[in-house]
Amino acid sequence: DMAYILFQENSDSSAKLFAQMTIALNPAMTDAHLLLSDTLSRNGRLGEAITQLGNVPPGHPSYMEVQRHIAELLAEAGREKEAIEKLSRLFSDHNDVESLIRIGDLYRQKEDFRGALTAYNKAARHIGKVIPEEYWYLLYARGMAYERQGDWD
């Protein structure tokens, strides 16, 4: 709790210390690993942040979101290929359509609109004929990629 309070106050050094103490007492304390990762990534220590996220077990409720976040940190660290490979594995292993959308986002950020459309269209086909409201962003992002390629139809 103290680490979380300090993190919210942007007192990162103290938050890291308390989070590390928590982990020393209980290495299975997932929330401490998550908080430590957030603190490290906020300070540009992306590799260490990724390592902390690797301590989240597959059965944890936020496991999939954490794995996607690892991919985001990999991309932020300039390791886009690894990020795309990780997201691709999440899709193939867990049928996670959100990972396909994030692959499209990575390509779109690099202005590789063809690659983005490949990922977005695969996600749309996987979802089915009617895209549910929860995936509105897929339609928006896909539309942006088509527009950037000059494909108005």
PDB file of C-alpha atoms in Angstrom:
ATOM      1  CA  ASP A   1       0.000   0.000   0.000  1.00  0.00           C
ATOM      2  CA  MET A   2       2.816   2.385   0.866  1.00  0.00           C
ATOM      3  CA  ALA A   3       4.517   1.711  -2.476  1.00  0.00           C
ATOM      4  CA  TYR A   4       1.262   2.434  -4.318  1.00  0.00           C
ATOM      5  CA  ILE A   5       0.727   5.710  -2.427  1.00  0.00           C
ATOM      6  CA  LEU A   6       4.279   6.811  -3.160  1.00  0.00           C
ATOM      7  CA  PHE A   7       3.889   5.846  -6.821  1.00  0.00           C
ATOM      8  CA  GLN A   8       0.787   8.028  -7.089  1.00  0.00           C
ATOM      9  CA  GLU A   9       2.762  10.899  -5.584  1.00  0.00           C
ATOM     10  CA  ASN A  10       5.518  10.406  -8.208  1.00  0.00           C
ATOM     11  CA  SER A  11       7.963   9.513  -5.472  1.00  0.00           C
ATOM     12  CA  ASP A  12       9.425   6.750  -7.608  1.00  0.00           C
ATOM     13  CA  SER A  13      12.588   6.014  -5.645  1.00  0.00           C
ATOM     14  CA  SER A  14      10.637   5.394  -2.453  1.00  0.00           C
ATOM     15  CA  ALA A  15       7.901   3.495  -4.302  1.00  0.00           C
ATOM     16  CA  LYS A  16      10.535   1.219  -5.860  1.00  0.00           C
ATOM     17  CA  LEU A  17      12.095   0.600  -2.466  1.00  0.00           C
ATOM     18  CA  PHE A  18       8.786  -0.421  -0.879  1.00  0.00           C
ATOM     19  CA  ALA A  19       7.811  -2.556  -3.877  1.00  0.00           C
ATOM     20  CA  GLN A  20      11.177  -4.330  -3.779  1.00  0.00           C
ATOM     21  CA  MET A  21      10.784  -4.922  -0.042  1.00  0.00           C
ATOM     22  CA  THR A  22       7.360  -6.439  -0.693  1.00  0.00           C
ATOM     23  CA  ILE A  23       8.778  -8.727  -3.374  1.00  0.00           C
ATOM     24  CA  ALA A  24      11.608  -9.765  -1.048  1.00  0.00           C
ATOM     25  CA  LEU A  25       9.019 -10.775   1.557  1.00  0.00           C
ATOM     26  CA  ASN A  26       6.615 -12.348  -0.925  1.00  0.00           C
ATOM     27  CA  PRO A  27       7.952 -12.962  -4.461  1.00  0.00           C
ATOM     28  CA  ALA A  28       4.482 -14.074  -5.577  1.00  0.00           C
ATOM     29  CA  MET A  29       2.951 -10.637  -4.841  1.00  0.00           C
ATOM     30  CA  THR A  30       1.909  -9.836  -8.409  1.00  0.00           C
ATOM     31  CA  ASP A  31       0.684  -6.337  -7.620  1.00  0.00           C
ATOM     32  CA  ALA A  32       4.152  -5.389  -6.353  1.00  0.00           C
ATOM     33  CA  HIS A  33       5.710  -6.591  -9.627  1.00  0.00           C
ATOM     34  CA  LEU A  34       3.152  -4.587 -11.608  1.00  0.00           C
ATOM     35  CA  LEU A  35       3.779  -1.453  -9.564  1.00  0.00           C
ATOM     36  CA  LEU A  36       7.541  -1.856  -9.822  1.00  0.00           C
ATOM     37  CA  SER A  37       7.224  -2.307 -13.575  1.00  0.00           C
ATOM     38  CA  ASP A  38       5.161   0.881 -13.872  1.00  0.00           C
ATOM     39  CA  THR A  39       7.726   2.786 -11.840  1.00  0.00           C
ATOM     40  CA  LEU A  40      10.611   1.468 -13.921  1.00  0.00           C
ATOM     41  CA  SER A  41       8.913   2.153 -17.258  1.00  0.00           C
ATOM     42  CA  ARG A  42       7.974   5.669 -16.152  1.00  0.00           C
ATOM     43  CA  ASN A  43      11.698   6.240 -15.631  1.00  0.00           C
ATOM     44  CA  GLY A  44      12.740   4.821 -19.009  1.00  0.00           C
ATOM     45  CA  ARG A  45      14.062   1.532 -17.638  1.00  0.00           C
ATOM     46  CA  LEU A  46      12.060  -0.540 -20.085  1.00  0.00           C
ATOM     47  CA  GLY A  47      14.108  -3.737 -19.966  1.00  0.00           C
ATOM     48  CA  GLU A  48      13.767  -3.950 -16.192  1.00  0.00           C
ATOM     49  CA  ALA A  49      10.066  -3.135 -16.436  1.00  0.00           C
ATOM     50  CA  ILE A  50       9.596  -6.000 -18.906  1.00  0.00           C
ATOM     51  CA  THR A  51      11.449  -8.341 -16.545  1.00  0.00           C
ATOM     52  CA  GLN A  52       9.079  -7.443 -13.704  1.00  0.00           C
ATOM     53  CA  LEU A  53       6.041  -8.073 -15.908  1.00  0.00           C
ATOM     54  CA  GLY A  54       7.453 -11.493 -16.697  1.00  0.00           C
ATOM     55  CA  ASN A  55       6.684 -12.435 -13.080  1.00  0.00           C
ATOM     56  CA  VAL A  56       2.925 -12.307 -13.662  1.00  0.00           C
ATOM     57  CA  PRO A  57       1.709 -15.920 -13.756  1.00  0.00           C
ATOM     58  CA  PRO A  58      -0.542 -17.203 -16.573  1.00  0.00           C
ATOM     59  CA  GLY A  59      -3.444 -17.737 -14.180  1.00  0.00           C
ATOM     60  CA  HIS A  60      -3.528 -14.099 -13.036  1.00  0.00           C
ATOM     61  CA  PRO A  61      -6.650 -12.170 -14.158  1.00  0.00           C
ATOM     62  CA  SER A  62      -4.584  -9.497 -15.904  1.00  0.00           C
ATOM     63  CA  TYR A  63      -2.166 -11.928 -17.579  1.00  0.00           C
ATOM     64  CA  MET A  64      -3.259 -11.202 -21.160  1.00  0.00           C
ATOM     65  CA  GLU A  65      -3.246  -7.444 -20.677  1.00  0.00           C
ATOM     66  CA  VAL A  66       0.188  -7.687 -19.066  1.00  0.00           C
ATOM     67  CA  GLN A  67       1.491  -9.693 -22.037  1.00  0.00           C
ATOM     68  CA  ARG A  68       0.164  -7.039 -24.425  1.00  0.00           C
ATOM     69  CA  HIS A  69       1.804  -4.372 -22.280  1.00  0.00           C
ATOM     70  CA  ILE A  70       5.121  -6.230 -22.530  1.00  0.00           C
ATOM     71  CA  ALA A  71       4.759  -6.012 -26.322  1.00  0.00           C
ATOM     72  CA  GLU A  72       4.106  -2.261 -26.068  1.00  0.00           C
ATOM     73  CA  LEU A  73       7.229  -1.808 -23.948  1.00  0.00           C
ATOM     74  CA  LEU A  74       9.253  -3.880 -26.415  1.00  0.00           C
ATOM     75  CA  ALA A  75       8.082  -1.619 -29.241  1.00  0.00           C
ATOM     76  CA  GLU A  76       8.826   1.488 -27.187  1.00  0.00           C
ATOM     77  CA  ALA A  77      12.338   0.123 -26.618  1.00  0.00           C
ATOM     78  CA  GLY A  78      12.828  -0.152 -30.392  1.00  0.00           C
ATOM     79  CA  ARG A  79      12.260  -3.904 -30.472  1.00  0.00           C
ATOM     80  CA  GLU A  80       9.227  -3.839 -32.778  1.00  0.00           C
ATOM     81  CA  LYS A  81       9.939  -7.220 -34.347  1.00  0.00           C
ATOM     82  CA  GLU A  82       9.909  -8.906 -30.924  1.00  0.00           C
ATOM     83  CA  ALA A  83       6.742  -7.024 -30.019  1.00  0.00           C
ATOM     84  CA  ILE A  84       4.974  -8.239 -33.164  1.00  0.00           C
ATOM     85  CA  GLU A  85       6.178 -11.803 -32.581  1.00  0.00           C
ATOM     86  CA  LYS A  86       4.872 -11.702 -28.996  1.00  0.00           C
ATOM     87  CA  LEU A  87       1.482 -10.372 -30.085  1.00  0.00           C
ATOM     88  CA  SER A  88       1.300 -12.962 -32.874  1.00  0.00           C
ATOM     89  CA  ARG A  89       1.924 -15.739 -30.337  1.00  0.00           C
ATOM     90  CA  LEU A  90      -0.791 -14.327 -28.075  1.00  0.00           C
ATOM     91  CA  PHE A  91      -3.223 -14.517 -30.969  1.00  0.00           C
ATOM     92  CA  SER A  92      -2.225 -18.012 -32.058  1.00  0.00           C
ATOM     93  CA  ASP A  93      -1.976 -19.440 -28.518  1.00  0.00           C
ATOM     94  CA  HIS A  94      -4.950 -17.679 -26.910  1.00  0.00           C
ATOM     95  CA  ASN A  95      -7.111 -16.627 -29.857  1.00  0.00           C
ATOM     96  CA  ASP A  96      -6.632 -13.030 -28.673  1.00  0.00           C
ATOM     97  CA  VAL A  97      -8.023 -10.715 -31.333  1.00  0.00           C
ATOM     98  CA  GLU A  98      -6.911  -7.655 -29.333  1.00  0.00           C
ATOM     99  CA  SER A  99      -3.321  -8.690 -30.065  1.00  0.00           C
ATOM    100  CA  LEU A 100      -4.008  -8.544 -33.815  1.00  0.00           C
ATOM    101  CA  ILE A 101      -5.406  -5.046 -33.434  1.00  0.00           C
ATOM    102  CA  ARG A 102      -2.299  -3.986 -31.536  1.00  0.00           C
ATOM    103  CA  ILE A 103      -0.097  -5.446 -34.279  1.00  0.00           C
ATOM    104  CA  GLY A 104      -1.993  -3.247 -36.724  1.00  0.00           C
ATOM    105  CA  ASP A 105      -1.443  -0.262 -34.445  1.00  0.00           C
ATOM    106  CA  LEU A 106       2.313  -0.909 -34.370  1.00  0.00           C
ATOM    107  CA  TYR A 107       2.468  -1.042 -38.167  1.00  0.00           C
ATOM    108  CA  ARG A 108       0.287   2.067 -38.467  1.00  0.00           C
ATOM    109  CA  GLN A 109       2.572   3.990 -36.090  1.00  0.00           C
ATOM    110  CA  LYS A 110       5.495   3.117 -38.381  1.00  0.00           C
ATOM    111  CA  GLU A 111       3.360   4.305 -41.323  1.00  0.00           C
ATOM    112  CA  ASP A 112       3.345   0.796 -42.785  1.00  0.00           C
ATOM    113  CA  PHE A 113      -0.320   0.976 -43.701  1.00  0.00           C
ATOM    114  CA  ARG A 114      -0.285  -2.198 -45.778  1.00  0.00           C
ATOM    115  CA  GLY A 115       0.999  -4.168 -42.771  1.00  0.00           C
ATOM    116  CA  ALA A 116      -1.541  -2.452 -40.547  1.00  0.00           C
ATOM    117  CA  LEU A 117      -4.384  -3.387 -42.878  1.00  0.00           C
ATOM    118  CA  THR A 118      -3.231  -6.994 -43.022  1.00  0.00           C
ATOM    119  CA  ALA A 119      -3.465  -7.211 -39.217  1.00  0.00           C
ATOM    120  CA  TYR A 120      -6.701  -5.209 -38.944  1.00  0.00           C
ATOM    121  CA  ASN A 121      -8.418  -7.223 -41.675  1.00  0.00           C
ATOM    122  CA  LYS A 122      -7.336 -10.499 -40.086  1.00  0.00           C
ATOM    123  CA  ALA A 123      -8.804  -9.284 -36.785  1.00  0.00           C
ATOM    124  CA  ALA A 124     -12.050  -8.289 -38.512  1.00  0.00           C
ATOM    125  CA  ARG A 125     -12.325 -11.681 -40.251  1.00  0.00           C
ATOM    126  CA  HIS A 126     -11.660 -13.422 -36.959  1.00  0.00           C
ATOM    127  CA  ILE A 127     -14.393 -11.443 -35.188  1.00  0.00           C
ATOM    128  CA  GLY A 128     -16.936 -12.195 -37.879  1.00  0.00           C
ATOM    129  CA  LYS A 129     -19.357 -10.455 -40.180  1.00  0.00           C
ATOM    130  CA  VAL A 130     -20.654  -7.991 -37.590  1.00  0.00           C
ATOM    131  CA  ILE A 131     -18.059  -6.105 -35.530  1.00  0.00           C
ATOM    132  CA  PRO A 132     -19.381  -5.656 -31.960  1.00  0.00           C
ATOM    133  CA  GLU A 133     -19.386  -2.218 -30.332  1.00  0.00           C
ATOM    134  CA  GLU A 134     -16.494  -3.168 -28.067  1.00  0.00           C
ATOM    135  CA  TYR A 135     -14.267  -3.294 -31.167  1.00  0.00           C
ATOM    136  CA  TRP A 136     -15.281   0.100 -32.584  1.00  0.00           C
ATOM    137  CA  TYR A 137     -11.614   1.087 -32.536  1.00  0.00           C
ATOM    138  CA  LEU A 138     -10.797  -1.624 -35.066  1.00  0.00           C
ATOM    139  CA  LEU A 139     -13.133  -0.022 -37.591  1.00  0.00           C
ATOM    140  CA  TYR A 140     -11.732   3.434 -36.885  1.00  0.00           C
ATOM    141  CA  ALA A 141      -8.077   2.355 -37.113  1.00  0.00           C
ATOM    142  CA  ARG A 142      -8.728   0.310 -40.234  1.00  0.00           C
ATOM    143  CA  GLY A 143     -10.464   3.302 -41.812  1.00  0.00           C
ATOM    144  CA  MET A 144      -7.465   5.505 -41.017  1.00  0.00           C
ATOM    145  CA  ALA A 145      -5.111   3.013 -42.643  1.00  0.00           C
ATOM    146  CA  TYR A 146      -7.259   2.803 -45.776  1.00  0.00           C
ATOM    147  CA  GLU A 147      -7.441   6.602 -45.924  1.00  0.00           C
ATOM    148  CA  ARG A 148      -3.670   6.940 -45.582  1.00  0.00           C
ATOM    149  CA  GLN A 149      -3.276   4.579 -48.565  1.00  0.00           C
ATOM    150  CA  GLY A 150      -5.736   6.670 -50.588  1.00  0.00           C
ATOM    151  CA  ASP A 151      -8.287   3.830 -50.699  1.00  0.00           C
ATOM    152  CA  TRP A 152     -11.480   5.806 -50.186  1.00  0.00           C
ATOM    153  CA  ASP A 153     -13.789   2.976 -51.214  1.00  0.00           C
TER     154      ASP A 153
END
